[in-house]
């Protein structure tokens, strides 16, 4: 504060007070300007904050959309993998069934071949037995001294078996 200047003249005092009023007016206008500047700064800050919030919301929405899209892609990929696995399992099972059917068919063929071989062996054995019997019969008739005619042998054999005739009568009959 400046010291008051006392003078005998009243006019000087009045001039001093007028100067002080002018100074007060000047300081009040400065305060108003500062208040306005502060308000403008606050408004700008609010606008910036709003812009930042909007930007953040937009980013969050984008991230959420990207996450959803990524999850959908993962789900599709998993479904596709599961379908492929299921298809591969079905194909593998079909191959196994086909292989088992082939094995069963092969076993049936082997069993049929075994049966055929068995049948053939039995037929051969029967033929061999029949041939041995015929050879024994022929040898028996040859030992008796009859000619080696099959028809004659068969007839004699038929005659010899059912009738127990003496050998001399038969020999006399065929002489």
Coordinates of C-alpha atoms in Angstrom, one line a residue:
X1 CA 0.0 0.0 0.0
X2 CA 1.3 3.4 -0.9
X3 CA 1.3 5.9 2.0
X4 CA -1.5 8.5 1.8
X5 CA -0.4 11.9 0.9
X6 CA -1.9 14.5 3.2
X7 CA -2.1 17.9 1.8
X8 CA -4.1 21.0 2.9
X9 CA -6.1 20.9 -0.2
X10 CA -9.1 18.6 -0.3
X11 CA -8.9 18.3 -4.1
X12 CA -5.6 16.4 -3.8
X13 CA -7.2 13.8 -1.5
X14 CA -10.1 13.3 -3.9
X15 CA -7.7 12.7 -6.8
X16 CA -5.9 10.1 -4.8
X17 CA -9.1 8.2 -4.0
X18 CA -10.2 8.3 -7.7
X19 CA -6.9 6.7 -8.7
X20 CA -7.4 3.9 -6.2
X21 CA -10.9 3.3 -7.5
X22 CA -9.5 3.0 -11.0
X23 CA -6.9 0.5 -9.8
X24 CA -9.6 -1.6 -8.1
X25 CA -11.6 -1.6 -11.3
X26 CA -8.6 -2.7 -13.2
X27 CA -7.9 -5.6 -10.8
X28 CA -11.5 -6.7 -10.9
X29 CA -11.4 -6.9 -14.7
X30 CA -8.3 -9.0 -14.5
X31 CA -10.0 -11.4 -12.1
X32 CA -12.9 -11.7 -14.5
X33 CA -10.5 -12.5 -17.3
X34 CA -8.8 -15.1 -15.2
X35 CA -12.2 -16.7 -14.3
X36 CA -13.2 -16.8 -18.0
X37 CA -9.9 -18.4 -18.9
X38 CA -10.3 -21.0 -16.1
X39 CA -13.8 -21.7 -17.3
X40 CA -12.6 -22.1 -20.9
X41 CA -9.8 -24.4 -19.7
X42 CA -12.3 -26.5 -17.7
X43 CA -14.6 -26.7 -20.7
X44 CA -11.7 -27.8 -22.9
X45 CA -10.7 -30.4 -20.3
X46 CA -14.2 -31.7 -20.2
X47 CA -14.4 -31.9 -24.0
X48 CA -11.0 -33.8 -24.0
X49 CA -12.3 -36.2 -21.3
X50 CA -15.5 -36.8 -23.3
X51 CA -13.5 -37.4 -26.4
X52 CA -11.2 -39.8 -24.6
X53 CA -14.1 -41.6 -23.1
X54 CA -15.8 -41.9 -26.5
X55 CA -12.5 -43.2 -28.0
X56 CA -12.1 -45.7 -25.2
X57 CA -15.7 -46.9 -25.6
X58 CA -15.1 -47.3 -29.4
X59 CA -11.9 -49.2 -28.7
X60 CA -13.7 -51.5 -26.2
X61 CA -16.5 -52.1 -28.7
X62 CA -14.0 -52.9 -31.4
X63 CA -12.1 -55.3 -29.0
X64 CA -15.4 -56.9 -28.0
X65 CA -16.4 -57.4 -31.6
X66 CA -12.9 -58.8 -32.4
X67 CA -13.1 -61.2 -29.5
X68 CA -16.5 -62.4 -30.6
X69 CA -15.3 -62.9 -34.1
X70 CA -12.2 -64.8 -32.8
X71 CA -14.4 -67.0 -30.6
X72 CA -16.7 -67.8 -33.5
X73 CA -13.7 -68.7 -35.7
X74 CA -12.4 -70.9 -32.9
X75 CA -15.7 -72.6 -32.5
X76 CA -16.0 -73.2 -36.2
X77 CA -12.5 -74.6 -36.3
X78 CA -13.2 -76.9 -33.4
X79 CA -16.5 -78.1 -35.0
X80 CA -14.6 -78.7 -38.2
X81 CA -11.9 -80.7 -36.4
X82 CA -14.5 -82.8 -34.6
X83 CA -16.3 -83.5 -37.8
X84 CA -13.0 -84.6 -39.4
X85 CA -12.2 -86.8 -36.5
X86 CA -15.6 -88.4 -36.5
X87 CA -15.3 -89.0 -40.3
X88 CA -11.9 -90.5 -39.8
X89 CA -13.1 -92.8 -37.0
X90 CA -16.0 -93.9 -39.2
X91 CA -13.7 -94.6 -42.1
X92 CA -11.3 -96.5 -39.8
X93 CA -14.2 -98.6 -38.4
X94 CA -15.4 -99.4 -41.9
X95 CA -11.9 -100.4 -42.9
X96 CA -11.7 -102.7 -39.8
X97 CA -15.1 -104.2 -40.6
X98 CA -14.1 -104.8 -44.2
X99 CA -10.8 -106.4 -43.0
X100 CA -12.7 -108.6 -40.6
X101 CA -15.1 -109.7 -43.3
X102 CA -12.2 -110.5 -45.6
X103 CA -10.5 -112.6 -42.8
X104 CA -13.8 -114.4 -42.1
X105 CA -14.2 -115.1 -45.8
X106 CA -10.6 -116.3 -46.0
X107 CA -11.3 -118.6 -43.0
X108 CA -14.4 -120.0 -44.7
X109 CA -12.4 -120.6 -47.9
X110 CA -9.7 -122.4 -45.9
X111 CA -12.3 -124.5 -44.1
X112 CA -14.0 -125.4 -47.4
X113 CA -10.6 -126.3 -48.9
X114 CA -9.9 -128.4 -45.8
X115 CA -13.3 -130.2 -46.2
X116 CA -12.6 -130.8 -49.9
X117 CA -9.2 -132.3 -49.1
X118 CA -10.8 -134.4 -46.4
X119 CA -13.5 -135.6 -48.9
X120 CA -10.9 -136.3 -51.5
X121 CA -8.8 -138.3 -49.0
X122 CA -11.8 -140.3 -47.9
X123 CA -12.8 -141.0 -51.6
X124 CA -9.2 -142.1 -52.3
X125 CA -9.2 -144.4 -49.3
X126 CA -12.5 -145.9 -50.4
X127 CA -11.3 -146.4 -53.9
X128 CA -8.1 -148.0 -52.6
X129 CA -10.1 -150.3 -50.4
X130 CA -12.4 -151.2 -53.3
X131 CA -9.3 -151.9 -55.5
X132 CA -7.7 -154.0 -52.8
X133 CA -10.9 -156.0 -52.3
X134 CA -11.2 -156.5 -56.1
X135 CA -7.5 -157.5 -56.2
X136 CA -8.1 -160.0 -53.4
X137 CA -11.1 -161.4 -55.1
X138 CA -9.3 -161.8 -58.4
X139 CA -6.3 -163.4 -56.6
X140 CA -8.7 -165.8 -54.9
X141 CA -10.3 -166.8 -58.2
X142 CA -6.9 -167.0 -59.9
X143 CA -5.8 -169.3 -57.1
X144 CA -8.8 -171.5 -57.9
X145 CA -7.5 -171.9 -61.5
X146 CA -10.3 -170.1 -63.3
X147 CA -9.6 -167.9 -66.4
X148 CA -9.0 -164.2 -65.8
X149 CA -12.2 -162.9 -67.2
X150 CA -13.8 -160.2 -65.2
X151 CA -17.3 -161.1 -66.2
X152 CA -16.7 -164.7 -65.3
X153 CA -15.0 -163.8 -62.1
X154 CA -17.9 -161.6 -61.1
X155 CA -20.4 -164.4 -61.9
X156 CA -18.4 -167.0 -60.1
X157 CA -18.0 -164.7 -57.1
X158 CA -21.7 -164.1 -57.0
X159 CA -22.3 -167.8 -57.2
X160 CA -19.7 -168.7 -54.6
X161 CA -20.9 -166.3 -52.0
X162 CA -24.6 -167.1 -51.6
X163 CA -24.4 -170.9 -52.2
X164 CA -22.0 -173.1 -50.3
X165 CA -21.6 -175.6 -53.1
X166 CA -18.6 -178.0 -53.2
X167 CA -15.8 -176.8 -55.5
X168 CA -15.9 -179.9 -57.6
X169 CA -19.5 -179.4 -58.7
X170 CA -18.7 -175.8 -59.7
X171 CA -15.7 -176.9 -61.7
X172 CA -17.7 -179.6 -63.4
X173 CA -20.4 -177.1 -64.2
X174 CA -18.0 -174.6 -65.9
X175 CA -16.1 -177.3 -67.8

